[in-house]
mmCIF file of C-alpha atoms and ligand atoms in Angstrom:
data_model
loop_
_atom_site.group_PDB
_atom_site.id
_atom_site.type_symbol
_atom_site.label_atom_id
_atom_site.label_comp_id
_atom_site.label_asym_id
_atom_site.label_seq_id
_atom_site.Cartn_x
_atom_site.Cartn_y
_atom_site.Cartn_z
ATOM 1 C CA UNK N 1 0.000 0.000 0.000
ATOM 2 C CA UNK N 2 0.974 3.391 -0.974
ATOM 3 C CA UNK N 3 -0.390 6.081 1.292
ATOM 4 C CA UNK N 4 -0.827 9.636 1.117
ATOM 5 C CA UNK N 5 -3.777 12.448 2.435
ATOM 6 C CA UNK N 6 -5.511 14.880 0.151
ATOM 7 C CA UNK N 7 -6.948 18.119 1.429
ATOM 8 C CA UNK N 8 -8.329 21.220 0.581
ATOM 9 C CA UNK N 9 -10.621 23.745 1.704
ATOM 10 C CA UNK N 10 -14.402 23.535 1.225
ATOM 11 C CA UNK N 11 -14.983 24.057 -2.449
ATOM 12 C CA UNK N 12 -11.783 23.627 -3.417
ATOM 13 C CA UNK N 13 -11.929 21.313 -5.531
ATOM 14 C CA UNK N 14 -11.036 18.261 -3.736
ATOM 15 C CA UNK N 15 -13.845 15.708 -4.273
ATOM 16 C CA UNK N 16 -13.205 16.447 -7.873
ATOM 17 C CA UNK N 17 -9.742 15.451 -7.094
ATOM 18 C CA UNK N 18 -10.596 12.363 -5.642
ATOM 19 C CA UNK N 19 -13.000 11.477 -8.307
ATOM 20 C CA UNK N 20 -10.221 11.545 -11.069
ATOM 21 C CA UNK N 21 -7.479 9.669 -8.551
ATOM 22 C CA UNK N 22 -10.278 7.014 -7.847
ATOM 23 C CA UNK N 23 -10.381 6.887 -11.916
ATOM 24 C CA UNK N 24 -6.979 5.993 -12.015
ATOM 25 C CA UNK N 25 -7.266 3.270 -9.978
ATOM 26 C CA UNK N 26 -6.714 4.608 -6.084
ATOM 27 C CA UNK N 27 -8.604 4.065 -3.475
ATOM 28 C CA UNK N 28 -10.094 6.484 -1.860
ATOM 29 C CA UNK N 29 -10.993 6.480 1.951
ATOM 30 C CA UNK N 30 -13.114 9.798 2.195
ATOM 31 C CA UNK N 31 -13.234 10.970 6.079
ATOM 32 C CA UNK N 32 -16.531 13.053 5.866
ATOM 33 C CA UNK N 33 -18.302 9.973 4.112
ATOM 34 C CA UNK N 34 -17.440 7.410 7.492
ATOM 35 C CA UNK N 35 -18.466 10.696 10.157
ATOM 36 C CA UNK N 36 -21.825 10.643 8.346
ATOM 37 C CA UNK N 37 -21.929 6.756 8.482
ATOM 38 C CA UNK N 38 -20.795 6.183 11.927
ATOM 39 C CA UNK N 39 -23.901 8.549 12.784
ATOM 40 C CA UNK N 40 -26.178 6.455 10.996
ATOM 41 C CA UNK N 41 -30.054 5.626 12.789
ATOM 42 C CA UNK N 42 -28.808 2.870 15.190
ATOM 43 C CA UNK N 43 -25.489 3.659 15.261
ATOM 44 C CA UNK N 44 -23.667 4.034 18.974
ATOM 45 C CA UNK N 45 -22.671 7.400 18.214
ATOM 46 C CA UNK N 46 -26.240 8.865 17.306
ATOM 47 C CA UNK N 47 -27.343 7.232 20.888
ATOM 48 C CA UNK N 48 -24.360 8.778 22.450
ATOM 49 C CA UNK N 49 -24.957 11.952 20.849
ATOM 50 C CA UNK N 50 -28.503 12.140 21.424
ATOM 51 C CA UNK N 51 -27.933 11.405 25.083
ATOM 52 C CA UNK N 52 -25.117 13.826 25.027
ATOM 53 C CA UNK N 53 -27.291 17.012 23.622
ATOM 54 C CA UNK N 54 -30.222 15.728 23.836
ATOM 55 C CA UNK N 55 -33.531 14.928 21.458
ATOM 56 C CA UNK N 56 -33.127 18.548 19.026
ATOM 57 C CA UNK N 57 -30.009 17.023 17.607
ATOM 58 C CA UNK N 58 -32.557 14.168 16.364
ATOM 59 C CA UNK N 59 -34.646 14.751 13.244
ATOM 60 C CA UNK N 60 -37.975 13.666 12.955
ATOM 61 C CA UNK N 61 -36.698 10.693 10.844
ATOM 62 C CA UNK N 62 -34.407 9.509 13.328
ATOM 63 C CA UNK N 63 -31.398 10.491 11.342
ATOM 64 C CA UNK N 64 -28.724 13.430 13.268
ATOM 65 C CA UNK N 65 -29.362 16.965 12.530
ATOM 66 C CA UNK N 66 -25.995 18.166 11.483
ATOM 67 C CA UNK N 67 -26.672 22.175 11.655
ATOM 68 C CA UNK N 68 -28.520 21.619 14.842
ATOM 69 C CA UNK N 69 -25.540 19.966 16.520
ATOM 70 C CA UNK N 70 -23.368 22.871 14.413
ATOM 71 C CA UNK N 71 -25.399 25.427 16.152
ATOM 72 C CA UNK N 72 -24.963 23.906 19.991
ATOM 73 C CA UNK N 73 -21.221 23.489 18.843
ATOM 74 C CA UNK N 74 -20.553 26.833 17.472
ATOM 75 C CA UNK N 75 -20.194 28.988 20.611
ATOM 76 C CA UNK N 76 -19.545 25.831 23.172
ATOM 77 C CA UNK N 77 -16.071 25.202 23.267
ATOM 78 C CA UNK N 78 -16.893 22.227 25.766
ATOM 79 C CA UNK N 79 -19.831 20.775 23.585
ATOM 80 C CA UNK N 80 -17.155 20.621 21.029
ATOM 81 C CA UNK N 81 -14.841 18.883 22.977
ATOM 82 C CA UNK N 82 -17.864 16.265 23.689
ATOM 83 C CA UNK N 83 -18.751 15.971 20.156
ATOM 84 C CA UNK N 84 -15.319 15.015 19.297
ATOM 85 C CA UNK N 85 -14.726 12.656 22.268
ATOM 86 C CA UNK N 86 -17.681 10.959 20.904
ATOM 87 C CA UNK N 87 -17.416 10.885 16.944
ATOM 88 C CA UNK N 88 -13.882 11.086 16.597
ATOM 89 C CA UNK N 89 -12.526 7.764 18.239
ATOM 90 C CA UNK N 90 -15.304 6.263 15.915
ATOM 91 C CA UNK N 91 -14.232 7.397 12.631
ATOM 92 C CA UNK N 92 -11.065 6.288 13.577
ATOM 93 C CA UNK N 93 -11.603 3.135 14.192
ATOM 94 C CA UNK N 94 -13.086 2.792 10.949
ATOM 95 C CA UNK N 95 -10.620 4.498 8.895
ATOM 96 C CA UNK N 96 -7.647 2.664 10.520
ATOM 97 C CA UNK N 97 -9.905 -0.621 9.524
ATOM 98 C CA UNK N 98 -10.467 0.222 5.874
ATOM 99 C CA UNK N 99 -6.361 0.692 5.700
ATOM 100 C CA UNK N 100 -5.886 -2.825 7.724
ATOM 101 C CA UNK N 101 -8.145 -3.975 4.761
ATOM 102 C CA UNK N 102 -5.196 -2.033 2.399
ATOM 103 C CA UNK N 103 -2.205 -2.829 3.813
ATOM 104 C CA UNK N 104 -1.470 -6.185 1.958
ATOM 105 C CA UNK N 105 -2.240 -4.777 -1.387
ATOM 106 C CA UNK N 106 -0.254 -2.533 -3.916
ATOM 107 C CA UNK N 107 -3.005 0.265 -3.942
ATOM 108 C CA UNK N 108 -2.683 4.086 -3.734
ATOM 109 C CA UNK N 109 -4.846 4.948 -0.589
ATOM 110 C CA UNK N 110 -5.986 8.426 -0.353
ATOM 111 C CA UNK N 111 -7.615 9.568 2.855
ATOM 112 C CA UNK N 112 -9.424 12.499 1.667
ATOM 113 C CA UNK N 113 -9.342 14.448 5.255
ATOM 114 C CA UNK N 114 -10.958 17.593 4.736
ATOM 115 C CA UNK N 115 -9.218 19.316 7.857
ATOM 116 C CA UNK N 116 -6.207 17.320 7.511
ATOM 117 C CA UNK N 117 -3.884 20.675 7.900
ATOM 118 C CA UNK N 118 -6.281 21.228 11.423
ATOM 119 C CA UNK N 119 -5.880 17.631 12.932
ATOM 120 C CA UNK N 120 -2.509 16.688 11.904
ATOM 121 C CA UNK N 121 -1.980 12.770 10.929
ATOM 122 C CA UNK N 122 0.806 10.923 11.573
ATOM 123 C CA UNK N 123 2.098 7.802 9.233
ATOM 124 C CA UNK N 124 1.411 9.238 5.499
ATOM 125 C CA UNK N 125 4.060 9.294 2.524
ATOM 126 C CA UNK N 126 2.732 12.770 1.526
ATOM 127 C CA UNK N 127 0.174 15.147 1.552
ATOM 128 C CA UNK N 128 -1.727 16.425 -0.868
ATOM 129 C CA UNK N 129 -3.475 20.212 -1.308
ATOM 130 C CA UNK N 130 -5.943 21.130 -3.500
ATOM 131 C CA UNK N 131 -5.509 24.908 -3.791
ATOM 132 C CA UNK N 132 -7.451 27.709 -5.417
ATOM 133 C CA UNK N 133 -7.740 31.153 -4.286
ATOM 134 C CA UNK N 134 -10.023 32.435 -1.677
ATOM 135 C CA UNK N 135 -12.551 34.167 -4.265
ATOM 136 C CA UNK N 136 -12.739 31.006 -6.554
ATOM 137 C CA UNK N 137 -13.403 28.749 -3.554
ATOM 138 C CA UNK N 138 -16.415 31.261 -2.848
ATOM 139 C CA UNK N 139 -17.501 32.001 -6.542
ATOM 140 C CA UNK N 140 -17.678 27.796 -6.585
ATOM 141 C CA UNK N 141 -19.777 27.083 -3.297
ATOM 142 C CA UNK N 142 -22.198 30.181 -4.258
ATOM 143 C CA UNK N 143 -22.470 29.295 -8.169
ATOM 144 C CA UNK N 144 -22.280 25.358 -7.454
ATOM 145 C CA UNK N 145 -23.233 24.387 -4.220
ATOM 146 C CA UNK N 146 -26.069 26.796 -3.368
ATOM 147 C CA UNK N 147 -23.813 28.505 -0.775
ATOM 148 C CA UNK N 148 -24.805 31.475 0.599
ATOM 149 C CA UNK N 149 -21.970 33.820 0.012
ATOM 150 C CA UNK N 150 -21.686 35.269 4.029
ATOM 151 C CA UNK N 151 -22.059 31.194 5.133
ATOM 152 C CA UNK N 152 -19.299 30.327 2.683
ATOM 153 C CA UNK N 153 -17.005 32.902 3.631
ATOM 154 C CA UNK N 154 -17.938 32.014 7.655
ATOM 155 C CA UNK N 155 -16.892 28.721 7.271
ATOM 156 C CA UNK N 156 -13.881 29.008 5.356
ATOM 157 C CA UNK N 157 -12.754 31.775 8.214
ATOM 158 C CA UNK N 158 -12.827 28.397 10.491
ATOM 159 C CA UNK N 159 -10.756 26.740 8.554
ATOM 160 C CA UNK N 160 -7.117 26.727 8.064
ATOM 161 C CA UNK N 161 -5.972 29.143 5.560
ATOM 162 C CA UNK N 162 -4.529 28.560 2.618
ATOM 163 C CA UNK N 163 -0.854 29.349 3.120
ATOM 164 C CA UNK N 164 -1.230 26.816 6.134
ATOM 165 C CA UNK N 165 -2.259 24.435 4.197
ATOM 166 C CA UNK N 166 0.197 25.083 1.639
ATOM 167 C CA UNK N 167 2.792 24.644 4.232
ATOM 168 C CA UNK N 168 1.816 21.421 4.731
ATOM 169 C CA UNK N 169 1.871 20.087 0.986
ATOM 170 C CA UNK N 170 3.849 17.894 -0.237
ATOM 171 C CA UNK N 171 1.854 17.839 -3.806
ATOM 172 C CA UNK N 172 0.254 20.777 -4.793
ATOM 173 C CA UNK N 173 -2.672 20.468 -6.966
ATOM 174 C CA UNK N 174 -3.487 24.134 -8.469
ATOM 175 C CA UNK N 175 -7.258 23.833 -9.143
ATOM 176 C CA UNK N 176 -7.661 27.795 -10.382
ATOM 177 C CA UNK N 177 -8.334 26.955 -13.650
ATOM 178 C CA UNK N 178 -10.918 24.897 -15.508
ATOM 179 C CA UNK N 179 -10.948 21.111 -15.693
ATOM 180 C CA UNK N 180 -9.067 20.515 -18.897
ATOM 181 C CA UNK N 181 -6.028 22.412 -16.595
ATOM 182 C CA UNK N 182 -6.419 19.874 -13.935
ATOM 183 C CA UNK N 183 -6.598 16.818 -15.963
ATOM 184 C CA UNK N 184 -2.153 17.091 -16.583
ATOM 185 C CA UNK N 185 -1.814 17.676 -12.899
ATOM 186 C CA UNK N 186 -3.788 14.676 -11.979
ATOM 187 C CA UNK N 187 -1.617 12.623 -14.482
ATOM 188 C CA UNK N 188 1.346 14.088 -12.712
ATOM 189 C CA UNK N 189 0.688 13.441 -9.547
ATOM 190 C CA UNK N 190 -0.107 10.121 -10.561
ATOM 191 C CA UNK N 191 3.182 9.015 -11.258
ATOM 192 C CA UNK N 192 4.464 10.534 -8.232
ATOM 193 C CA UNK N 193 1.837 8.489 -6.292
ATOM 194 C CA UNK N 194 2.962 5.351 -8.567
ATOM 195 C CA UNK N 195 6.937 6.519 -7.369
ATOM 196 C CA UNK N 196 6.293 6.390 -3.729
ATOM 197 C CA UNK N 197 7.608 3.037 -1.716
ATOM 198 C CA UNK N 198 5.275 0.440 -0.604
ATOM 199 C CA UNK N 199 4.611 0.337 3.277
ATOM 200 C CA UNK N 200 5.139 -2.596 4.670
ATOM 201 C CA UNK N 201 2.035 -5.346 4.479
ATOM 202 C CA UNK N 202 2.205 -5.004 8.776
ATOM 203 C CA UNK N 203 1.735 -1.317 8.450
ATOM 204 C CA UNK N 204 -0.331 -0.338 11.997
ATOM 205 C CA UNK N 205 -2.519 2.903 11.171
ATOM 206 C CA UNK N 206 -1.839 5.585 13.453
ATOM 207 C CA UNK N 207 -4.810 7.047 15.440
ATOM 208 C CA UNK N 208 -4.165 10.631 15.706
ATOM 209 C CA UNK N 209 -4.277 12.787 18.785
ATOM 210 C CA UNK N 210 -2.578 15.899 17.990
ATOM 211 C CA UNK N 211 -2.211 18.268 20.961
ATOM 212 C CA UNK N 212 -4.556 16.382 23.407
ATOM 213 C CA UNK N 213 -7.364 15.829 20.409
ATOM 214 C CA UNK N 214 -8.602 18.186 17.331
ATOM 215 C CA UNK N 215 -9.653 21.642 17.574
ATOM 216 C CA UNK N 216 -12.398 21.758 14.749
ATOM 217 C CA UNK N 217 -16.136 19.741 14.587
ATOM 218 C CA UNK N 218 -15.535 16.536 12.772
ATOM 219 C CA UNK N 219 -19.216 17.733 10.895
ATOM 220 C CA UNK N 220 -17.392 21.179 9.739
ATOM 221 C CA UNK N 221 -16.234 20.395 6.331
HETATM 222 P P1 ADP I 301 -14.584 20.256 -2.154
HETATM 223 O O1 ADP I 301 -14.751 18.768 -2.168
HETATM 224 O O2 ADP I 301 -13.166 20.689 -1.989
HETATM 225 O O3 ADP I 301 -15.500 20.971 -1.184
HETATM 226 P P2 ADP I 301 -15.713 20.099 -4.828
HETATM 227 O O4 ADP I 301 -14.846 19.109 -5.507
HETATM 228 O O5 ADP I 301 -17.091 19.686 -4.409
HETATM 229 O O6 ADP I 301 -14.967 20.804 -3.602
HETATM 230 O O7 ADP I 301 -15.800 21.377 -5.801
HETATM 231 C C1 ADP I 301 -16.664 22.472 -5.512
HETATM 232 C C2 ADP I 301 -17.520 22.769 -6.745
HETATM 233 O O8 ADP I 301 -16.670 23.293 -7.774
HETATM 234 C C3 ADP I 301 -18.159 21.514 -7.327
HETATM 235 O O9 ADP I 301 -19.439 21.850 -7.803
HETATM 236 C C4 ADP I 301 -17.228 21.122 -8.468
HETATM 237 O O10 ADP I 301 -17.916 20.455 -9.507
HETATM 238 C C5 ADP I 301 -16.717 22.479 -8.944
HETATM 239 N N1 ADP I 301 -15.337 22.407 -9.467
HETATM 240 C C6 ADP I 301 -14.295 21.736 -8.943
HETATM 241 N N2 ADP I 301 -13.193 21.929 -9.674
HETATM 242 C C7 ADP I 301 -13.539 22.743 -10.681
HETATM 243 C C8 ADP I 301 -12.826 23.335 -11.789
HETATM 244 N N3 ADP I 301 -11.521 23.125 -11.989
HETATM 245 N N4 ADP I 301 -13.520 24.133 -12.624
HETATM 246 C C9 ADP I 301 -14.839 24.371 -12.419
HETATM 247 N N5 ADP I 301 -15.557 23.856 -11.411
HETATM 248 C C10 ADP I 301 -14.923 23.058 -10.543
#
């Protein structure tokens, strides 16, 4: 297994990163995709959470209400911390089981960790950003997400910014420019995926606990 993170802020383009690496043939273990499953109806941490904040957090379906547990979490610093303690250690523990699954194959992983550059991960060959400037990450949510323009700029101001991120990068993926500009850069980074050693088949999968846990809601992407 070959094993590297991809990040980016929201709307940066990094799903439609992941999309083209996962055409290539990686495999792609996407972060925000196990938080929403782990909270699944039925699921320990919905019962957790519900008993944690109690029955507004629970739709009328069953299913979690992300923006109401965004809005308790928001101006809580403590709730935070108790959101974390509970989803965190979950997504974990399935994202260190989908690499166990890995290990003894010759795939490119990608864990697609949108706050990668926030909650630091130990144990990866590289890191990838997906960068674009500020006003093209906000043109993008507003024109193609149905972003208000004051919520997308609010949560990209609680994310890291983009020289951060950049700091971190070992691959930078410059998605400013249309798709036909990103299809070369995907091929490039490609073969530097493709370069990269193989980790040994008894690779153990770091849980990470930077600075006595993350900072940022797991749901905040
Ligand atoms: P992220 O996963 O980083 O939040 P997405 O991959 O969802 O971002 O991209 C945000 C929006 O911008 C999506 O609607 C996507 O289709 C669009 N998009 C991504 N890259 C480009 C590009 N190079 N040119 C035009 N639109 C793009």
């Amino acid at each position: 297994m070959i094993l590297v993170g991809l990040t980016g802020g929201i709307g940066s383009g990094k799903s439609t990163v992941s999309s083209l690496l996962e055409g290539k043939g990686a495999v792609i273990i996407d972060a925000d995709a196990i938080v929403r499953e782990v909270q699944l109806p039925g699921s320990p941490v919905l019962s957790e959470l519900a008993a944690k904040f109690g029955p507004e957090v629970l739709a009328s379906d069953g299913s979690l209400d992300r923006q109401a547990v965004a809005n308790i979490v928001f101006t809580d610093p403590d709730a935070l911390k108790s959101l974390n303690a509970i989803v965190h250690p979950a997504v974990g523990k399935e994202m260190n089981r989908r690499l166990i699954e890995q290990r003894t194959t010759d795939h490119v992983v990608i864990l697609d960790i949108p706050l990668l550059t926030e909650n630091p991960r130990e144990g990866l060959q590289g890191k990838i950003v997906v960068d674009v400037p500020v006003e093209v990450q906000v043109e993008r949510l507003v024109r193609f997400r149905g972003f208000d323009e004051a919520d997308a700029r609010a949560r990209m101001s609680r994310q890291a910014t983009r020289e951060q991120r950049l700091a971190t990068a070992d691959f930078v993926i410059d998605n400013s420019g249309g798709l036909p500009e990103l299809e070369p850069q995907i091929e490039k980074l490609w073969l530097w995926l493709r370069s990269l050693p193989q980790l040994p088949s008894d690779y153990e999968p770091i849980t990470p606990t930077p600075n006595g846990g993350p900072k940022v809601p797991p749901t905040d992407s």
